[in-house]
CSV table of C-alpha atoms in Angstrom, one decimal:
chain,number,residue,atom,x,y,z
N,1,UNK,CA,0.0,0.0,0.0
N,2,UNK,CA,1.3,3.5,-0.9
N,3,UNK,CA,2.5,5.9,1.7
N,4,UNK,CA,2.4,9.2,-0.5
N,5,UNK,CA,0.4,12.0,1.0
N,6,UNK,CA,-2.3,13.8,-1.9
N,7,UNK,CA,-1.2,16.2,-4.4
N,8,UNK,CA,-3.4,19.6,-4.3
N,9,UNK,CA,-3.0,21.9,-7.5
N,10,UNK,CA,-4.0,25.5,-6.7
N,11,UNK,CA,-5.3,27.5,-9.5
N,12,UNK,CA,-5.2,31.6,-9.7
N,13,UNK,CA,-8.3,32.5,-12.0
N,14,UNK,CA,-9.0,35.7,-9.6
N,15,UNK,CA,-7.6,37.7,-13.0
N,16,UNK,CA,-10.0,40.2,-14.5
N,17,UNK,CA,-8.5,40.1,-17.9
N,18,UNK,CA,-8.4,43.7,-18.5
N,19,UNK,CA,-7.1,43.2,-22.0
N,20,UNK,CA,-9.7,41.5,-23.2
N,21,UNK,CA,-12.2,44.0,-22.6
N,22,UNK,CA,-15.0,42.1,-20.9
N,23,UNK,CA,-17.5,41.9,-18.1
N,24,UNK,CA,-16.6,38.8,-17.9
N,25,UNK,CA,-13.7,37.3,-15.8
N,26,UNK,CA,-11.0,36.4,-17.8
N,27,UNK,CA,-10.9,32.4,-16.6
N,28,UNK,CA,-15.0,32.5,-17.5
N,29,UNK,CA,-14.5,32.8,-21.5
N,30,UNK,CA,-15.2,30.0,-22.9
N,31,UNK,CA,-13.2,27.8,-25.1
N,32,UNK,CA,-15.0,25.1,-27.1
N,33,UNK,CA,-18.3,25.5,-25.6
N,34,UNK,CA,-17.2,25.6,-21.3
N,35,UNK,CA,-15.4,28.3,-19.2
N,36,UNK,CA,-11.5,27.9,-19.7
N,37,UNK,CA,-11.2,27.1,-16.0
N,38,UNK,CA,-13.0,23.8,-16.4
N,39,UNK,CA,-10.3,22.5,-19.0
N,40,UNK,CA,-7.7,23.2,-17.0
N,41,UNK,CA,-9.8,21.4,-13.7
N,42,UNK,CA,-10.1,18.6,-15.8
N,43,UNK,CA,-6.6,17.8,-16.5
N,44,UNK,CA,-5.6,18.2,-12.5
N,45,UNK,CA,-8.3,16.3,-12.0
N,46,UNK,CA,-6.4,13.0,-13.5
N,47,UNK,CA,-3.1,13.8,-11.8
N,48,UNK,CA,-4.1,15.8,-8.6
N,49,UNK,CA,-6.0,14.5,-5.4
N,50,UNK,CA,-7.4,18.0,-5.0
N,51,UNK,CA,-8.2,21.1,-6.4
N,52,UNK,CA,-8.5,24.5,-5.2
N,53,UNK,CA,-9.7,27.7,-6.9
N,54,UNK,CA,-8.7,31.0,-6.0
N,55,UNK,CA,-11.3,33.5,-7.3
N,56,UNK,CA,-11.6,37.1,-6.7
N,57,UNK,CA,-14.5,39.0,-5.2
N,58,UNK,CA,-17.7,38.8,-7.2
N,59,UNK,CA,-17.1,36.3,-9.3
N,60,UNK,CA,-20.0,33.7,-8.1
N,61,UNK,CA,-20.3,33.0,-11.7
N,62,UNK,CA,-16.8,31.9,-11.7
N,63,UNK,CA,-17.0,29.9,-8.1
N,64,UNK,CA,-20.0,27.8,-10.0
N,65,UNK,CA,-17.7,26.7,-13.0
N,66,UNK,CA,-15.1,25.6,-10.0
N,67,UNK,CA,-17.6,23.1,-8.1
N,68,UNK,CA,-17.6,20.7,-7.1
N,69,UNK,CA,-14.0,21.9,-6.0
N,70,UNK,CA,-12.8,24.3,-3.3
N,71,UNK,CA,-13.2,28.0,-3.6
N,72,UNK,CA,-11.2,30.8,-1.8
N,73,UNK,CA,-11.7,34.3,-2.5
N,74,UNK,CA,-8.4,36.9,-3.3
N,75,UNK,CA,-10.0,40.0,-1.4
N,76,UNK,CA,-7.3,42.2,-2.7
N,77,UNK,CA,-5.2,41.8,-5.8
N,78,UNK,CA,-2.0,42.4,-4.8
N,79,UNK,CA,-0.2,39.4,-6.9
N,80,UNK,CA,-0.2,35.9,-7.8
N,81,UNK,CA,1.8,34.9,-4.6
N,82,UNK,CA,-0.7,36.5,-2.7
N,83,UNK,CA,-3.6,34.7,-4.5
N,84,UNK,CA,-1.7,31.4,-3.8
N,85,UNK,CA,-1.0,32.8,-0.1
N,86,UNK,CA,-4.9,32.6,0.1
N,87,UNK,CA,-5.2,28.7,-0.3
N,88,UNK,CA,-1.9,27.9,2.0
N,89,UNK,CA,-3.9,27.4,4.7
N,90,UNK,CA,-5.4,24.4,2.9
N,91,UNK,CA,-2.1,22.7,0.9
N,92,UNK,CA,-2.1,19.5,3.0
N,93,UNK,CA,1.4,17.8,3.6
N,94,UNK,CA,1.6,16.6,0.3
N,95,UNK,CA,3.2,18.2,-3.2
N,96,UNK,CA,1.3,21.8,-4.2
N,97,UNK,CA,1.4,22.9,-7.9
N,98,UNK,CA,0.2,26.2,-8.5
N,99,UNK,CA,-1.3,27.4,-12.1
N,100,UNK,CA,-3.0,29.8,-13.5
N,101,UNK,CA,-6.2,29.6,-15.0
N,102,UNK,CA,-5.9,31.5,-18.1
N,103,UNK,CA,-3.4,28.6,-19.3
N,104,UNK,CA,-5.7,25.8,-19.8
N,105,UNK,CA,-4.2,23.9,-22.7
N,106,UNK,CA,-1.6,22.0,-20.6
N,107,UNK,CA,-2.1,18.7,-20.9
N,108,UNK,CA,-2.4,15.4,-18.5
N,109,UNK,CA,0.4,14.3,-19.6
N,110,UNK,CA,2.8,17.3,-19.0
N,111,UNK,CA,1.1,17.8,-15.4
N,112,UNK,CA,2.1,14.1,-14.9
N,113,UNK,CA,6.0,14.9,-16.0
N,114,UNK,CA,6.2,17.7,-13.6
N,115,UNK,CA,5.0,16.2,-10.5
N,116,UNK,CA,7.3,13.2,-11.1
N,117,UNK,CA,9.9,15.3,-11.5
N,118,UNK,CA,9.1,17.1,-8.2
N,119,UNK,CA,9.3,14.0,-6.7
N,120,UNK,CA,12.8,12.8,-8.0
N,121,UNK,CA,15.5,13.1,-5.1
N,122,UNK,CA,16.8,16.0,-4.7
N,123,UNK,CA,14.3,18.5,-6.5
N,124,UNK,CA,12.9,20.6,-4.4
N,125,UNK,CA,10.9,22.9,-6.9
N,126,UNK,CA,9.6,21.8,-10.5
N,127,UNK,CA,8.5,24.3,-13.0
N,128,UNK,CA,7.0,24.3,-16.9
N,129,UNK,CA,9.1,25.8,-19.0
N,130,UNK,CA,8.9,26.5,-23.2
N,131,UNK,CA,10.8,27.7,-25.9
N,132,UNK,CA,8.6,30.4,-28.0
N,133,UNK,CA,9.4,30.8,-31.6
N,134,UNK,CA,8.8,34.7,-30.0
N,135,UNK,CA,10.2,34.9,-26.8
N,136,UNK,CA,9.2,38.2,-26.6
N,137,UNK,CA,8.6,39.3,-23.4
N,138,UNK,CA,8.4,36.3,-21.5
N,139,UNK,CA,10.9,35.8,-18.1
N,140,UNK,CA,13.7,34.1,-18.9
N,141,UNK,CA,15.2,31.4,-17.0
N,142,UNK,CA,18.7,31.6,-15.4
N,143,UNK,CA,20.0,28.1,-15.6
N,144,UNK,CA,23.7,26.3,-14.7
N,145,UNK,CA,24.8,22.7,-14.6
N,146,UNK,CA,23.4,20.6,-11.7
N,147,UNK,CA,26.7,18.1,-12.2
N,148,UNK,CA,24.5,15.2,-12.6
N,149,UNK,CA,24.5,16.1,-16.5
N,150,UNK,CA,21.4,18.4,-16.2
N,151,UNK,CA,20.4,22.2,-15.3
N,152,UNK,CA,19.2,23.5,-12.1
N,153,UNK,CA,17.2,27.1,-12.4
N,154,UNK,CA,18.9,29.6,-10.6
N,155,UNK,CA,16.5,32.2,-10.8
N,156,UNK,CA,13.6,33.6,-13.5
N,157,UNK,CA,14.6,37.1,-15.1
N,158,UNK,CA,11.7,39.2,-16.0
N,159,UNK,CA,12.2,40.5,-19.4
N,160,UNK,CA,11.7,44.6,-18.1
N,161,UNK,CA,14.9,43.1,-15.9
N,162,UNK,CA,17.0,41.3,-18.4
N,163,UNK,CA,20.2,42.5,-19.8
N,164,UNK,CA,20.9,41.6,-23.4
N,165,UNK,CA,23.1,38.8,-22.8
N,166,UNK,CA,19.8,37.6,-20.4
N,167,UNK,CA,17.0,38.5,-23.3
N,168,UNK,CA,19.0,36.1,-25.7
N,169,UNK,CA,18.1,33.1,-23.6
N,170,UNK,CA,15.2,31.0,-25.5
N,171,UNK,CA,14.0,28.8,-22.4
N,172,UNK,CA,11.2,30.7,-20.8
N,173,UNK,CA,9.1,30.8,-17.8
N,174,UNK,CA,5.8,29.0,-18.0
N,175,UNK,CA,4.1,30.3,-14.5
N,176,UNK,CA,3.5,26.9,-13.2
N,177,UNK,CA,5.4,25.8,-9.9
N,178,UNK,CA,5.0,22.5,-7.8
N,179,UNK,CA,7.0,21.7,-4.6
N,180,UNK,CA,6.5,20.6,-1.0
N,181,UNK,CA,3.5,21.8,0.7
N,182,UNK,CA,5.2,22.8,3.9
N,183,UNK,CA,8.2,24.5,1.6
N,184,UNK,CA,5.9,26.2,-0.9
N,185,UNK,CA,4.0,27.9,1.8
N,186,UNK,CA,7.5,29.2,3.4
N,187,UNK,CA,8.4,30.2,0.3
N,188,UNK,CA,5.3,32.4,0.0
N,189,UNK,CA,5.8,33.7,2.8
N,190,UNK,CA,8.9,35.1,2.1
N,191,UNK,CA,7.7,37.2,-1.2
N,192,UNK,CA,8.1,41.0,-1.1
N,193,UNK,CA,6.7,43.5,-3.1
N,194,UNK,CA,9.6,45.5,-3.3
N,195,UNK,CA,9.1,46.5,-7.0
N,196,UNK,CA,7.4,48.8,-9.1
N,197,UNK,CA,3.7,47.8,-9.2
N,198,UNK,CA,3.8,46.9,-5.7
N,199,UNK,CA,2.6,43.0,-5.6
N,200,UNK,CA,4.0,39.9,-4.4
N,201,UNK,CA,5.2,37.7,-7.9
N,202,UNK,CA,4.6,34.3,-7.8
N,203,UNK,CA,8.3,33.9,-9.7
N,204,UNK,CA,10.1,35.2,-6.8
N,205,UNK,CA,9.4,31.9,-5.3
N,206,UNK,CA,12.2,30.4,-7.5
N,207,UNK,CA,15.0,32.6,-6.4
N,208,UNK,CA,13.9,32.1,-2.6
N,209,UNK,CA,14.0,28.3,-3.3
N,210,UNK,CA,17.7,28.4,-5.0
N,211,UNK,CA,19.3,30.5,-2.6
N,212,UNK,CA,18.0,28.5,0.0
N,213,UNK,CA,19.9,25.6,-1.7
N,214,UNK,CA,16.3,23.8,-3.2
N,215,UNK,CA,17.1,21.7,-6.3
N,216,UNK,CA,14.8,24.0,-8.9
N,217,UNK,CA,14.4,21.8,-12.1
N,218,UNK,CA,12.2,22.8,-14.8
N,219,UNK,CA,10.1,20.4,-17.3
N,220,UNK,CA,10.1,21.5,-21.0
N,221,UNK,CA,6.8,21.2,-23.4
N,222,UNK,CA,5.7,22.7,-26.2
N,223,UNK,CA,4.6,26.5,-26.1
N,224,UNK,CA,1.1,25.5,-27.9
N,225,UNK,CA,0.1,23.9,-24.3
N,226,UNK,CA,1.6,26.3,-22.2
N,227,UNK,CA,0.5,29.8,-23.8
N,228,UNK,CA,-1.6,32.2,-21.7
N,229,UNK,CA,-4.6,33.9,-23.0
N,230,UNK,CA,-4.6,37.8,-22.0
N,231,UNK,CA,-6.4,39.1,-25.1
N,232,UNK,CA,-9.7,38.1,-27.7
N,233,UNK,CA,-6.9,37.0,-30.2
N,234,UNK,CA,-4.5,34.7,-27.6
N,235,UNK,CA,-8.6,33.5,-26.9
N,236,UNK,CA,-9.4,32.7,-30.8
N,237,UNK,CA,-5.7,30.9,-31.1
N,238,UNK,CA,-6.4,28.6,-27.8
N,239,UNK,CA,-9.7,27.6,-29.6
N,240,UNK,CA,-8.2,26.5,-32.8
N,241,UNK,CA,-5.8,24.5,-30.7
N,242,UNK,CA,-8.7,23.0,-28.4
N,243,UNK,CA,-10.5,22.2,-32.3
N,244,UNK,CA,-7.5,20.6,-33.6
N,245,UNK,CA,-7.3,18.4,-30.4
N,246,UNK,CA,-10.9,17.2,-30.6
N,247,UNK,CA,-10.8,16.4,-34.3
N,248,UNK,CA,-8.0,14.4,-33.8
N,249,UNK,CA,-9.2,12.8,-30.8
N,250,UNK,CA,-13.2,12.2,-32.9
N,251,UNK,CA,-10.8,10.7,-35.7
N,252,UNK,CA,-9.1,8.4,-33.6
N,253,UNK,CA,-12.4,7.3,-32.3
N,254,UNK,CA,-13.5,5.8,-35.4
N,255,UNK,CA,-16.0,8.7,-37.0
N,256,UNK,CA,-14.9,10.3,-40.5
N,257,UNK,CA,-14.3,14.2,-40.8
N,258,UNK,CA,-15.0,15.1,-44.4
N,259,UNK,CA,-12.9,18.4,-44.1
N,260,UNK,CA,-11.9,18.4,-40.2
N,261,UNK,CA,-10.9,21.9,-40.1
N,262,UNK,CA,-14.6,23.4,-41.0
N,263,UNK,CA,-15.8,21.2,-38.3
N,264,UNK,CA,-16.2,22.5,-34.1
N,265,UNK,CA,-16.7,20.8,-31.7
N,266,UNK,CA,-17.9,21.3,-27.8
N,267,UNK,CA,-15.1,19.9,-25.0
N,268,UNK,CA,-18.0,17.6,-24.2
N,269,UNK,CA,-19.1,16.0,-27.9
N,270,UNK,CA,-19.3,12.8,-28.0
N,271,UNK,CA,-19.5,10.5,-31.8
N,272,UNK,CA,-19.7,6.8,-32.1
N,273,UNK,CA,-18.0,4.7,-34.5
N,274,UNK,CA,-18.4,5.0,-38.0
N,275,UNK,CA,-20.3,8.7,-37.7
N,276,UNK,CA,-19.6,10.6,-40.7
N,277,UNK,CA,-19.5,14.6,-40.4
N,278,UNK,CA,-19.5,16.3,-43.7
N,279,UNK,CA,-18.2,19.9,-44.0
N,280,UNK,CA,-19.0,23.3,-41.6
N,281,UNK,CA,-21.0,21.5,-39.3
N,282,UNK,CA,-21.1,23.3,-35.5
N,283,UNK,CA,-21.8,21.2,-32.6
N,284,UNK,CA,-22.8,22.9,-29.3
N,285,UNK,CA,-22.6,21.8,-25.7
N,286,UNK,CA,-24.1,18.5,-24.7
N,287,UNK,CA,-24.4,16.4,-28.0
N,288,UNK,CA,-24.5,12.7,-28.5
N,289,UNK,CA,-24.2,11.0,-31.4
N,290,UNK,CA,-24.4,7.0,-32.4
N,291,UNK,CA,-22.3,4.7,-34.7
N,292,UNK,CA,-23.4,4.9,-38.1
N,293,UNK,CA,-24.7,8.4,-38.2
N,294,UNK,CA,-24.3,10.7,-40.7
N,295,UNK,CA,-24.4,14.4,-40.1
N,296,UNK,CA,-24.5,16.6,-43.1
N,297,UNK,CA,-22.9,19.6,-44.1
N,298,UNK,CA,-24.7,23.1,-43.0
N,299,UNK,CA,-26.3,21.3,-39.9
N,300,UNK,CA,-26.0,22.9,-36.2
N,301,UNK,CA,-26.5,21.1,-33.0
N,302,UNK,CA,-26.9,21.5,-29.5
N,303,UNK,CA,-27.9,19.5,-26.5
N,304,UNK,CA,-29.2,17.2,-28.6
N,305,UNK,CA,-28.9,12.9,-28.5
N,306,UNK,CA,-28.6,11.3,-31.4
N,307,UNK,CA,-29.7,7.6,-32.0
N,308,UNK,CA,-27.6,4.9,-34.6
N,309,UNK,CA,-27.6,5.2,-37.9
N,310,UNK,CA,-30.1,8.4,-38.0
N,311,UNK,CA,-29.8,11.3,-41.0
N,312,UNK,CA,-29.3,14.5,-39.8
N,313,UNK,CA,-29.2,17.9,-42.3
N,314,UNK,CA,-27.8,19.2,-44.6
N,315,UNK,CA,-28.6,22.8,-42.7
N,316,UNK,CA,-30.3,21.2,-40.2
N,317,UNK,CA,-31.0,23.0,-36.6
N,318,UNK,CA,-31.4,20.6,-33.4
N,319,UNK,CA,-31.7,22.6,-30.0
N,320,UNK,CA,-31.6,21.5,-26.5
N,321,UNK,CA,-34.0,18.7,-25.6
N,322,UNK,CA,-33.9,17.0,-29.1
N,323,UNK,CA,-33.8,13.6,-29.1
N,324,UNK,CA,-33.5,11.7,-32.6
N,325,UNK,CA,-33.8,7.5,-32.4
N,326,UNK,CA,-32.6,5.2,-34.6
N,327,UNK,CA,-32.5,5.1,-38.3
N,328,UNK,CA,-35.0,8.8,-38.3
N,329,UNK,CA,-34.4,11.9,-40.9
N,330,UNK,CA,-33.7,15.5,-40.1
N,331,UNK,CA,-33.4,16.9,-43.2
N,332,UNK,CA,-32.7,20.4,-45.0
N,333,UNK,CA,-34.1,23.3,-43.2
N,334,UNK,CA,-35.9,21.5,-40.5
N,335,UNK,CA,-35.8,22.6,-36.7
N,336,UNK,CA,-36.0,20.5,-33.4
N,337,UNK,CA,-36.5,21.9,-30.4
N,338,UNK,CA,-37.5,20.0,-27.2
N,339,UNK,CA,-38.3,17.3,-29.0
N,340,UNK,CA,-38.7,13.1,-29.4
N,341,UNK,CA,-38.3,12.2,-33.2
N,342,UNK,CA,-38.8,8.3,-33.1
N,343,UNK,CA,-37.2,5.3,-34.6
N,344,UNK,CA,-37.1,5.7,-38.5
N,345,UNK,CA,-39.9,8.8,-38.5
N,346,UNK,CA,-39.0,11.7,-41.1
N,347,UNK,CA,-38.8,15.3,-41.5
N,348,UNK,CA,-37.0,15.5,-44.5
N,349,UNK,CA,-38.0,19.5,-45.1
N,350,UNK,CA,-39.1,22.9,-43.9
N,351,UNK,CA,-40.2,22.2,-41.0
N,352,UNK,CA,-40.1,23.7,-37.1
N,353,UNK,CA,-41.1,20.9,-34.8
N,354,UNK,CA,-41.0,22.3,-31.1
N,355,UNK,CA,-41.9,20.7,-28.0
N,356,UNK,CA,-43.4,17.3,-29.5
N,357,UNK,CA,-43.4,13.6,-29.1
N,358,UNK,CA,-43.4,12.2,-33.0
N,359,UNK,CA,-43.6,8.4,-32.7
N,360,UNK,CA,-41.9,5.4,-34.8
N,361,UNK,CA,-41.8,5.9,-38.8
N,362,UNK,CA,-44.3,8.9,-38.8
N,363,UNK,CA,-43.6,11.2,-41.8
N,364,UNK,CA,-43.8,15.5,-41.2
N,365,UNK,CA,-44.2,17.2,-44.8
N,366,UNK,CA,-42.7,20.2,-46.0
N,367,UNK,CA,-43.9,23.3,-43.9
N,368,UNK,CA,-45.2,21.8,-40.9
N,369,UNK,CA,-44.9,23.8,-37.9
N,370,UNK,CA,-45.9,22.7,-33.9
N,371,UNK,CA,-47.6,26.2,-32.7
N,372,UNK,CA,-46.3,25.4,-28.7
N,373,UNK,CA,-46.1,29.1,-27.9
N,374,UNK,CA,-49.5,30.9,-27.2
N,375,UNK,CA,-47.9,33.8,-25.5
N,376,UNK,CA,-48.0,32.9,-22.3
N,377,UNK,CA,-46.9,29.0,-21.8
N,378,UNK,CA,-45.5,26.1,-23.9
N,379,UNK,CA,-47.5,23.7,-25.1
N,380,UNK,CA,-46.9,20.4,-26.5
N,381,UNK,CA,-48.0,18.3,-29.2
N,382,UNK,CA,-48.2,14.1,-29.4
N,383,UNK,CA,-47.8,12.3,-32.9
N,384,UNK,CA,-47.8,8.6,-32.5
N,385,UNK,CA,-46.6,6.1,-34.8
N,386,UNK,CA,-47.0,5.6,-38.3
N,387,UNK,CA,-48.5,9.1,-38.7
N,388,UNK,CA,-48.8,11.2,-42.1
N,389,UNK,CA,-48.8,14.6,-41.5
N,390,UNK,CA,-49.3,16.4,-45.0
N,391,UNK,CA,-47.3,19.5,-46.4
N,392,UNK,CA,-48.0,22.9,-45.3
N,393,UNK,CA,-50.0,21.9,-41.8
N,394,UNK,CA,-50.5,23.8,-39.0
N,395,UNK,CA,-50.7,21.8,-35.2
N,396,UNK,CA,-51.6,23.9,-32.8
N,397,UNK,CA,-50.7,22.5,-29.3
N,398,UNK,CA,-51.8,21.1,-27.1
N,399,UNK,CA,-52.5,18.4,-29.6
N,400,UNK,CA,-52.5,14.6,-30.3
N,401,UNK,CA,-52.3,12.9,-33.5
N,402,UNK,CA,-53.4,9.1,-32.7
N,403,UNK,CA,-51.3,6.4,-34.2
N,404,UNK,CA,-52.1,5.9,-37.7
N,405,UNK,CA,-53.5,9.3,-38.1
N,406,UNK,CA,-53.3,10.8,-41.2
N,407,UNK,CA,-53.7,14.9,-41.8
N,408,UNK,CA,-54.2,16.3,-45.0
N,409,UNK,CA,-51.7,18.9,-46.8
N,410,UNK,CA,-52.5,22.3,-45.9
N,411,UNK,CA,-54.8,21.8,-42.8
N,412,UNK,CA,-54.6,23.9,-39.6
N,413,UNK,CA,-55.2,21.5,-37.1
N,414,UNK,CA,-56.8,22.8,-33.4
N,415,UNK,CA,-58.3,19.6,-32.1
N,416,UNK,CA,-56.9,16.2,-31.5
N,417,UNK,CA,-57.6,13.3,-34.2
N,418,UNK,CA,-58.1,10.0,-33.2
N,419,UNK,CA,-56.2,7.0,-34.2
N,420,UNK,CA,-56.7,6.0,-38.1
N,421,UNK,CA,-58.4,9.4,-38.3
N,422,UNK,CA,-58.3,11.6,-41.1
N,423,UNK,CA,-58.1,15.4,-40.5
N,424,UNK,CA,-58.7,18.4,-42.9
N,425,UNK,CA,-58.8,21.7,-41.5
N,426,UNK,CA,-58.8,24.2,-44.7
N,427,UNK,CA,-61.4,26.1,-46.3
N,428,UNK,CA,-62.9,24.4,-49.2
N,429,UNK,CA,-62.1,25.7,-52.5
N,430,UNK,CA,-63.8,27.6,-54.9
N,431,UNK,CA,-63.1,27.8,-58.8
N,432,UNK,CA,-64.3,30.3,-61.6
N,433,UNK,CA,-64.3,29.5,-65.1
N,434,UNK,CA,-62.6,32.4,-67.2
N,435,UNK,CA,-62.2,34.7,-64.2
N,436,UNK,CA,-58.6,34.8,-64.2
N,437,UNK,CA,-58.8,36.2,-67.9
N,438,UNK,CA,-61.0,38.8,-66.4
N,439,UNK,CA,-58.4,39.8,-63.3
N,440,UNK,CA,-55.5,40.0,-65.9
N,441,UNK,CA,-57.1,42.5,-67.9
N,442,UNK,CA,-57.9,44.9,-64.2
N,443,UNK,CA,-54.4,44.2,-63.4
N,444,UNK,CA,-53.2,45.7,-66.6
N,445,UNK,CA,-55.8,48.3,-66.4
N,446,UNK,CA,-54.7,49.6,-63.3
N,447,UNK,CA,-51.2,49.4,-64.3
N,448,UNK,CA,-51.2,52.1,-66.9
């Protein structure tokens, strides 16, 4: 039985993200479809015991995304070692990594390097470092040879800080750290915020560690996981990474991307095997689709389950609450909303079918619409099975359509039919011979 004490990761979203110009808090915009704060949660979550989130004041939206995780509020923002100051209290005796929220592409995998390197004898502090095709102004790390054939960091040189010799360096300083719970916090505790703005800098932490004679190793990976987002355009280049990731990931599943980079995905998407998405098709949070499905181009879903072997689109629209079984047909221009399409029934065209329960091989022509809104309440309508519902009709909820009902093109229906009923609910034509040559000649007439 293993000894080792639980590994906590701490993560600063308290950030307001001034450059990006939003009400929002930065660590709340959301990348493919959930706040960026939960992607990073859910890659501690397969390395780290715990988690704790350190918010700042107001940000209930924010401490919502965090659950079911713990939540400690930054009062003041006076640094990012006084935001992890705010969770010391609750470290534990086991290894503490601290990150920030607004860098949530970093992988399981890298997170499962560092700690393992924390925990190699003689490290004391582990950190995530990069090499940027554009360092830019990213703190450089200060490195010499540890004897045993590798580096040890001396200390992180912010770039305002650097001399020229200093700027030249390509290994730079990814924020995270991870060392001993007891040590971190003493570290901490040490920061000053002797400098120019004033706050306590999580960095600082590295030169307290060296000169106290820690072993301070870093762990390299690539700078496409460890970029931050400050700004709507870092946001739009973390998103393509996230797209490229779940494509990948759908492909190595087993479903076929006719052109993968016209299709997006939510964090949260699941496909079956042998699902074919054809080209620009969106999906939203909260979609499941079945083996053998195909999903044609134009089509945009969301919150939506989708059964085996079903036809959805082209330019098809599902919305939350749709559920489409087996072997059924969404076709072009037809939207679901709140509603049960069942096993091999059709919709093939124009239609807007909202809040309904449409049974097994029933058939909706072209133009039907479900009236569930009356301007007040929602209101549903029930199709059983093997129902013909004719072009052009009207249903009026609430409403039921009997099994085996059949309803003729063009009818407004306001009153339930019975099973094997037949329902017209138009007014009855009238025709006049000649007439039209009459109105043609007033049209003209009135022309002039």
């Amino acid at each position: 039985m293993s000894d080792r004490k639980p590994a906590t990761a701490v993560l600063l979203a308290a950030g307001l993200g001034t450059r990006m110009k939003s009400s929002l808090p930065k660590a709340q915009h959301p990348l493919a479809g959930r706040p960026m704060l939960q992607h990073l949660i859910e890659s501690c979550s397969a390395v780290f015991d715990r988690i704790i989130v350190v918010v700042g004041p107001g940000m209930e939206a924010l401490e919502k995304a965090a659950r079911p995780h713990t939540v400690v509020v930054q009062a003041e923002r006076l640094g990012t070692a006084h935001a992890a100051m705010q969770a010391a209290g609750l470290f534990g005796e086991g290894d503490v990594a601290v990150l920030y929220a607004d860098n949530p592409l970093i992988t399981q995998s890298t997170l499962e390097r560092l700690l393992a390197t924390r925990r190699t004898t003689g490290t004391g502090l582990a950190l995530l470092a990069m090499r940027p095709a554009d360092p830019a102004r990213y703190g450089r790390l200060v490195t010499r040879p540890d004897g045993e054939g590798g580096e040890t960091v001396d200390r992180i040189v912010e770039w305002a800080d650097a001399s020229p010799e200093q700027r030249s360096i390509g290994l730079c300083n990814a924020g995270v750290l991870c060392a001993e719970a007891r040590r971190f916090a003493g570290w901490l505790a040490q920061v000053r915020n002797e400098n120019a703005n004033h706050e306590y800098y999580l960095t600082d932490v590295v030169a307290l560690a060296a000169s106290e004679g820690a072993q301070v190793r870093y762990v390299e990976a690539p700078e496409e996981e460890l970029r931050g987002i400050n700004s709507r355009a870092e946001l739009a280049e973390a998103e393509a990474v996230i797209q490229r990731r779940l494509r990948l990931r759908a492909m190595a599943n087993g479903a076929t991307l006719v052109a993968p980079e016209t299709v997006f995905f939510s964090a949260d998407t699941i496909l079956g095997r042998d699902v074919t998405v054809h080209p620009n098709v969106v999906f939203g949070p909260g979609v499941t689709v079945g083996d053998g499905t195909e999903i044609r181009a134009f089509s945009h879903l969301e919150g939506a389950f989708i059964g085996e072997r079903a036809m959805i689109g082209p330019f098809a629209r599902l919305r939350p609450g749709t559920q489409v079984d087996a072997a059924a047909h969404v076709g072009n221009f037809v939207e679901l909303k709140g509603t049960h399409l069942g096993a091999g029934a059709k919709a093939n065209h124009l239609a807007y079918l909202g809040d309904a329960t449409i049974g097994a091989r029933s058939n909706v022509g072209a133009g039907t619409i479900t009236c569930n809104y009356d301007g007040v309440s929602k209101h549903r309508t029930i199709i059983g099975e093997d129902v013909f519902v004719g072009s052009n009709s009207t249903l009026v909820a609430p409403l039921s359509l009997g099994d085996r009902a059949f309803v003729a093109a063009g009818s407004s229906i306001t009153s339930s039919v019975p099973a094997d009923g037949l329902a017209f609910g138009r007014a009855r034509q009238e025709t006049r011979a000649d007439r039209a040559i009459e109105l043609r000649a007033r049209i003209r007439k009135e022309k002039r």
